[in-house]
CSV table of C-alpha atoms in Angstrom, one decimal:
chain,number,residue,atom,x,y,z
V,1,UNK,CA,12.9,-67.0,70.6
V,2,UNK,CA,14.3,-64.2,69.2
V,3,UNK,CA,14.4,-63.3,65.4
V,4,UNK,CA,16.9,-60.7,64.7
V,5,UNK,CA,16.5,-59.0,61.8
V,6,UNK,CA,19.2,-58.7,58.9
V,7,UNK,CA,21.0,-55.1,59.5
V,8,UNK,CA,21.2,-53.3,56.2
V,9,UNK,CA,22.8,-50.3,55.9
V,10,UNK,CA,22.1,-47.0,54.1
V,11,UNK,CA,24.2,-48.0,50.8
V,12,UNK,CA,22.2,-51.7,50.4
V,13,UNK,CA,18.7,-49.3,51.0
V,14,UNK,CA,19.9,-46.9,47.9
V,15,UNK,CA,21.2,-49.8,45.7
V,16,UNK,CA,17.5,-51.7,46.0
V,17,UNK,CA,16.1,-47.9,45.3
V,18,UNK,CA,18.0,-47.8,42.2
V,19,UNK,CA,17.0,-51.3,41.3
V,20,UNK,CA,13.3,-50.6,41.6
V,21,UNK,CA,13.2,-47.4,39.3
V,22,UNK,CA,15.5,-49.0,36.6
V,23,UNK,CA,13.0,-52.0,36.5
V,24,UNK,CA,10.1,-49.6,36.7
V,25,UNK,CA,11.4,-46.9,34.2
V,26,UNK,CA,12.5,-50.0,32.0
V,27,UNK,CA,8.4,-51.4,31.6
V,28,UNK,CA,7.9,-47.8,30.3
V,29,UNK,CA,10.9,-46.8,28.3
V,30,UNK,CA,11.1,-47.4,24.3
V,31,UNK,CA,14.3,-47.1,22.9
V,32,UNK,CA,16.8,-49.0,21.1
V,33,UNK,CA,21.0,-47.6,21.7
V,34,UNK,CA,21.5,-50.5,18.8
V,35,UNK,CA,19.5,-50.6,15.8
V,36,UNK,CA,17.5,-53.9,16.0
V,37,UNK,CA,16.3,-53.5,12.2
V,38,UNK,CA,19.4,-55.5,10.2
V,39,UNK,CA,20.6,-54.2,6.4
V,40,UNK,CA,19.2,-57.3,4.7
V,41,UNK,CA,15.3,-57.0,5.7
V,42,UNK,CA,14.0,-56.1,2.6
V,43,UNK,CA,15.6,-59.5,1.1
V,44,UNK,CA,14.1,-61.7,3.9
V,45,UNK,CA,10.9,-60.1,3.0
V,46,UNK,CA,10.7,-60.7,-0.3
V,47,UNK,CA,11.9,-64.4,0.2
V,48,UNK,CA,8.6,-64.7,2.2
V,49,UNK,CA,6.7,-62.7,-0.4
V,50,UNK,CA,7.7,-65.1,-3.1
V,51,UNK,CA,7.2,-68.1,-1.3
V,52,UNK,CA,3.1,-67.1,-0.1
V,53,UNK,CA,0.1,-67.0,-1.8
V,54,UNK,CA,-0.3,-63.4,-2.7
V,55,UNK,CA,-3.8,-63.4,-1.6
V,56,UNK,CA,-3.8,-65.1,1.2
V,57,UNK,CA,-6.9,-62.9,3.2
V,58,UNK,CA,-5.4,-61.2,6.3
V,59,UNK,CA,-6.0,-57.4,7.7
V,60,UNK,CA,-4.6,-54.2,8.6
V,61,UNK,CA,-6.1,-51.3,10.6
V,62,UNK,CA,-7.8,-48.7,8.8
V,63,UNK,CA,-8.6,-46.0,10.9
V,64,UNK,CA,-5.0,-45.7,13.5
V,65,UNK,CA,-3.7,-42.0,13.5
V,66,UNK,CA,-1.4,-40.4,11.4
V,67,UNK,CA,1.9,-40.4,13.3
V,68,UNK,CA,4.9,-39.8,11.7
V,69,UNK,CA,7.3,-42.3,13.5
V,70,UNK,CA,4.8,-43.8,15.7
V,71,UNK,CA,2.2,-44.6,13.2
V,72,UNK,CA,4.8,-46.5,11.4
V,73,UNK,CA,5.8,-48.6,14.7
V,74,UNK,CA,1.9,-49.4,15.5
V,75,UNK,CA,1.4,-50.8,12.1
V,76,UNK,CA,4.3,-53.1,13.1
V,77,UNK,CA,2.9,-54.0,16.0
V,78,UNK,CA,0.0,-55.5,14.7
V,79,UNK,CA,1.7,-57.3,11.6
V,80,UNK,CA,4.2,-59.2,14.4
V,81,UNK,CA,1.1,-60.5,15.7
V,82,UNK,CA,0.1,-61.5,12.5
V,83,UNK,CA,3.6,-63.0,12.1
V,84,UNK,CA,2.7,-65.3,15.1
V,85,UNK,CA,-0.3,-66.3,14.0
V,86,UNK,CA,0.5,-67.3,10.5
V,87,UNK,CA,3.5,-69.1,12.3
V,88,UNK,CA,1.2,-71.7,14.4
V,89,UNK,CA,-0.4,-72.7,10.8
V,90,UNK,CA,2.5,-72.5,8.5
V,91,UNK,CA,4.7,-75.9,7.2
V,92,UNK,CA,8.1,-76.2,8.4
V,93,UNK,CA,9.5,-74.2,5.2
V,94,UNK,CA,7.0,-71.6,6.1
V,95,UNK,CA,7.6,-70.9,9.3
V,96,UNK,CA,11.1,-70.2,8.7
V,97,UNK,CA,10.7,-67.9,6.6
V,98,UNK,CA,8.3,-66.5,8.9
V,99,UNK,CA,10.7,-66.6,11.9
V,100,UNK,CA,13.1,-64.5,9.8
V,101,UNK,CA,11.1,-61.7,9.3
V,102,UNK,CA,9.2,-61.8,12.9
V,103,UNK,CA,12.7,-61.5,13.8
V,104,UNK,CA,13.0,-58.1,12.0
V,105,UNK,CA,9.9,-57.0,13.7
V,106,UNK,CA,10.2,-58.6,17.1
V,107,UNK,CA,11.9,-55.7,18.9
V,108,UNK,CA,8.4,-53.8,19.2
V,109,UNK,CA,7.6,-56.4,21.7
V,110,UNK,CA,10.8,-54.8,23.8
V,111,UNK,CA,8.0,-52.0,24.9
V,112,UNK,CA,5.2,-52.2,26.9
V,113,UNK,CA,2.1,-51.1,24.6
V,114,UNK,CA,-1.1,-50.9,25.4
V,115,UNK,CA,-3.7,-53.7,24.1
V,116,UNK,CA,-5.5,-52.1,20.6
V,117,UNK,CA,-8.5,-49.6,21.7
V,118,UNK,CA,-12.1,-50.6,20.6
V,119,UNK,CA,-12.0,-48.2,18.2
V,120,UNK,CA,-9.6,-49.1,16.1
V,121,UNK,CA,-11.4,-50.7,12.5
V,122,UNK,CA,-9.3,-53.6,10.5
V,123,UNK,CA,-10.3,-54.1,6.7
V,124,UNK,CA,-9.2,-57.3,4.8
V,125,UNK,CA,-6.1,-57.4,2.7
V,126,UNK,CA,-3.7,-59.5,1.0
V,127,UNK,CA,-0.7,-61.1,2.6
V,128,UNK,CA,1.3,-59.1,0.3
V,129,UNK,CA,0.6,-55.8,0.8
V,130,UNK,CA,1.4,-56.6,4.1
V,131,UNK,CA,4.5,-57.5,3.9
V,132,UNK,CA,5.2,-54.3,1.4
V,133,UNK,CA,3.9,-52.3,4.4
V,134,UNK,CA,5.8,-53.9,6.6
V,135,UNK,CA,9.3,-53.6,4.4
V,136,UNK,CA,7.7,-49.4,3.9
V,137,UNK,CA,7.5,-49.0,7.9
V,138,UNK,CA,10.6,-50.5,8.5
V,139,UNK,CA,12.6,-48.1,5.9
V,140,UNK,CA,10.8,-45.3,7.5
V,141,UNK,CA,12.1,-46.2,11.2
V,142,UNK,CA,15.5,-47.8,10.6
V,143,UNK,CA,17.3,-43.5,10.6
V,144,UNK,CA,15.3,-42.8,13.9
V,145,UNK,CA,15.4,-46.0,15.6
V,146,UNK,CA,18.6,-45.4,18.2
V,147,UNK,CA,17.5,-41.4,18.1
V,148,UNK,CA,14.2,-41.5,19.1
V,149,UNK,CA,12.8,-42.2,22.2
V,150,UNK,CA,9.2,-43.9,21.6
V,151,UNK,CA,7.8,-44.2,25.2
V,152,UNK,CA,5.0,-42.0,24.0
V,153,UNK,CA,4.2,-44.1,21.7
V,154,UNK,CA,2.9,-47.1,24.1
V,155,UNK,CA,-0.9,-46.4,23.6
V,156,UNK,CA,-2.1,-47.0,19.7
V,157,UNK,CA,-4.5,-44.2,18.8
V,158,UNK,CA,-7.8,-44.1,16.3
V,159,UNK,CA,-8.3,-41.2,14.0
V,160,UNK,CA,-10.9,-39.1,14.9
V,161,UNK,CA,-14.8,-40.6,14.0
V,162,UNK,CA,-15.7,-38.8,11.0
V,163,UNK,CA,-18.9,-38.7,12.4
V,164,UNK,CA,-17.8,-35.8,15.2
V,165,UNK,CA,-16.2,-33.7,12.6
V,166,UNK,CA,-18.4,-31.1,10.2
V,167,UNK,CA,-19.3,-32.3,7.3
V,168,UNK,CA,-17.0,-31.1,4.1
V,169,UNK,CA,-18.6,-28.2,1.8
V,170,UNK,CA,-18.8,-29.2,-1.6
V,171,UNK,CA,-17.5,-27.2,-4.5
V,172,UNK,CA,-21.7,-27.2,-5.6
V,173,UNK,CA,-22.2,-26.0,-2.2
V,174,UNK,CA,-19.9,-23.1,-2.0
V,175,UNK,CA,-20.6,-22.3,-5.4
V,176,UNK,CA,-24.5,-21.7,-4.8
V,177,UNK,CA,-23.9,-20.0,-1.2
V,178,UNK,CA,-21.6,-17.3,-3.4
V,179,UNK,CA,-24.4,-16.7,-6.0
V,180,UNK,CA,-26.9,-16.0,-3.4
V,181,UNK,CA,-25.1,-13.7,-1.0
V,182,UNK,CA,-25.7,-10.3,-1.8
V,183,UNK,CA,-22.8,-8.3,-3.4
V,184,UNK,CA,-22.2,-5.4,-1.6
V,185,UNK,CA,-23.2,-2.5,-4.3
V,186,UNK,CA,-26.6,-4.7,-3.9
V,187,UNK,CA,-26.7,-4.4,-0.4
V,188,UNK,CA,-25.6,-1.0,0.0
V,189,UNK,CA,-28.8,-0.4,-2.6
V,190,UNK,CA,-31.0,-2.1,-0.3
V,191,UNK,CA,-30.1,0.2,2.6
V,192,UNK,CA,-30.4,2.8,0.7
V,193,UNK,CA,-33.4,2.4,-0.5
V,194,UNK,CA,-35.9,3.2,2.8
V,195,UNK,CA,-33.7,6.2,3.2
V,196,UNK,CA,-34.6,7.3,-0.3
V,197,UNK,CA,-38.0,6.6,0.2
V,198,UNK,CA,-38.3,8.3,3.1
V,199,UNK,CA,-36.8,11.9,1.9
V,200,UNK,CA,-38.9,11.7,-1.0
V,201,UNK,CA,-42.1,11.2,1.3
V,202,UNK,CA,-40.4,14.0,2.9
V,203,UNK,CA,-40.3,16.3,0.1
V,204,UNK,CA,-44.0,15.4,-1.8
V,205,UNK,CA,-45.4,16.2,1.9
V,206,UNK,CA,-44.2,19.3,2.0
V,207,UNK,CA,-44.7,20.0,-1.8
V,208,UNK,CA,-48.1,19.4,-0.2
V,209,UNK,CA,-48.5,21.7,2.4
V,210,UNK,CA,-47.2,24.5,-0.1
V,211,UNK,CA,-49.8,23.7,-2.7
V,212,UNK,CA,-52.0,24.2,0.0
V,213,UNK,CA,-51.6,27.6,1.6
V,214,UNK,CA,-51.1,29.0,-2.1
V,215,UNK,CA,-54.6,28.0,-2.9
V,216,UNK,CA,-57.6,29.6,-1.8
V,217,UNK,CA,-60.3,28.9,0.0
V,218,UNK,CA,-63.7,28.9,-1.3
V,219,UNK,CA,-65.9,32.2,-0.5
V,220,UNK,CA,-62.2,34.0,-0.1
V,221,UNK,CA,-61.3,36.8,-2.7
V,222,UNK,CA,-57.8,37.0,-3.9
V,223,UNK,CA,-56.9,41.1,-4.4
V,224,UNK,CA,-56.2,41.9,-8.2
V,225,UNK,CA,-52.9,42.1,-9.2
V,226,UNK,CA,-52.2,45.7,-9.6
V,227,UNK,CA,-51.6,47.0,-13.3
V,228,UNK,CA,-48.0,49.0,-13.9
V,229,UNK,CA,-50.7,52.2,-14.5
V,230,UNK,CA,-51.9,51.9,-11.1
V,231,UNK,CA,-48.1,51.8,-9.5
V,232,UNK,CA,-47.6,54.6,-11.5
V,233,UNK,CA,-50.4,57.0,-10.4
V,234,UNK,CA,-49.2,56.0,-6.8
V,235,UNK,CA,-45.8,56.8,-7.4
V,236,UNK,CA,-47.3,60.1,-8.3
């Protein structure tokens, strides 16, 4: 039996190209032509805000970098997930409150980030600072959200340990390092001085050696000075 095959020409071959890169490009791409962030957040916010516990014990990362825009988008990342979960244990009054501000946040899901790296560190918080967070982040991305492209954004990223970086100076320490480095008229003193000391061993040597070949020996006779009566008769 033969099984002919289906005949596809060039343009079917191009238009399965162009479907393949627009569905790979669109698992990597981050950005929004419409704004997904509505004018009325704040208010579902605080609805939510009113209606919790204000202490209710949940956590935020401590240690992601300090990006401008994309710092503000990881942080929302992780409070939709906290969105979800609170959703699976809230009442039915809850978790529509809930639902309306997941749905503020939801549109991070629209890109493809990476899980959270091992080093990121979470601390434990209040449900309510949170949510203020979350209503801060969402004022800080709502001008650059259709002007931005996020794609590099995908990967959430740790601040450096602290335990790589050199350890600060304190003001004691700088203080006591300036008193005991020599100032320079000190230090130009103290190259000075084996110079000095040196020319004057120098000079007493040689003070020496002319002491020395003024002075007689013993058993020599030093000649009398001759008497102006004596130049005089010899002048004569």
């Amino acid at each position: 039996m033969t099984v002919l095959a289906p005949a596809w020409s060039p343009t079917t071959y191009l238009l399965l190209l162009l479907l393949l890169s627009s569905g790979l490009s669109e698992t990597q791409d981050c950005s929004f032509q419409h704004s997904p962030i509505s004018s009325d957040f704040a208010v579902k916010i605080r609805e939510l805000s009113d209606y919790l516990l204000q202490d209710y014990p949940v956590t935020v990362a401590s240690n992601l970098q300090d990006e401008e825009l994309c710092g503000a988008l990881w942080r929302l990342v992780l409070a939709q997930r906290w969105m979800e979960r609170l959703k699976t244990v809230a009442g039915s009054k809850m978790q529509g409150l809930l639902e309306r501000v997941n749905t503020e946040i939801h549109f991070v899901t629209k890109c493809a980030f990476q899980p959270p790296p091992s080093c990121l560190r979470f601390v434990q918080t209040n449900i309510s600072r949170l949510l203020q967070e979350t209503s801060e982040h969402l004022v800080a991305l709502k001008p650059w959200i259709t002007r931005q492209n996020f794609s590099r954004c995908l990967e959430l990223q740790c601040q450096p340990d602290s335990s790589t970086l050199p350890p600060p100076r304190s003001p004691g320490a700088l203080e006591a390092t300036a008193l005991t480095a020599p100032q320079p008229p000190l230090l130009l003193l103290l190259l000075l001085l084996p110079v000095g000391l040196l020319l004057l061993a120098a000079a007493w040597c040689l003070h020496w050696q002319r002491t020395r070949w003024r002075t007689p020996r013993s058993g020599e006779q030093v000649p009398p000075v001759p008497s102006p009566q004596d130049l005089l008769l010899v002048e004569h």
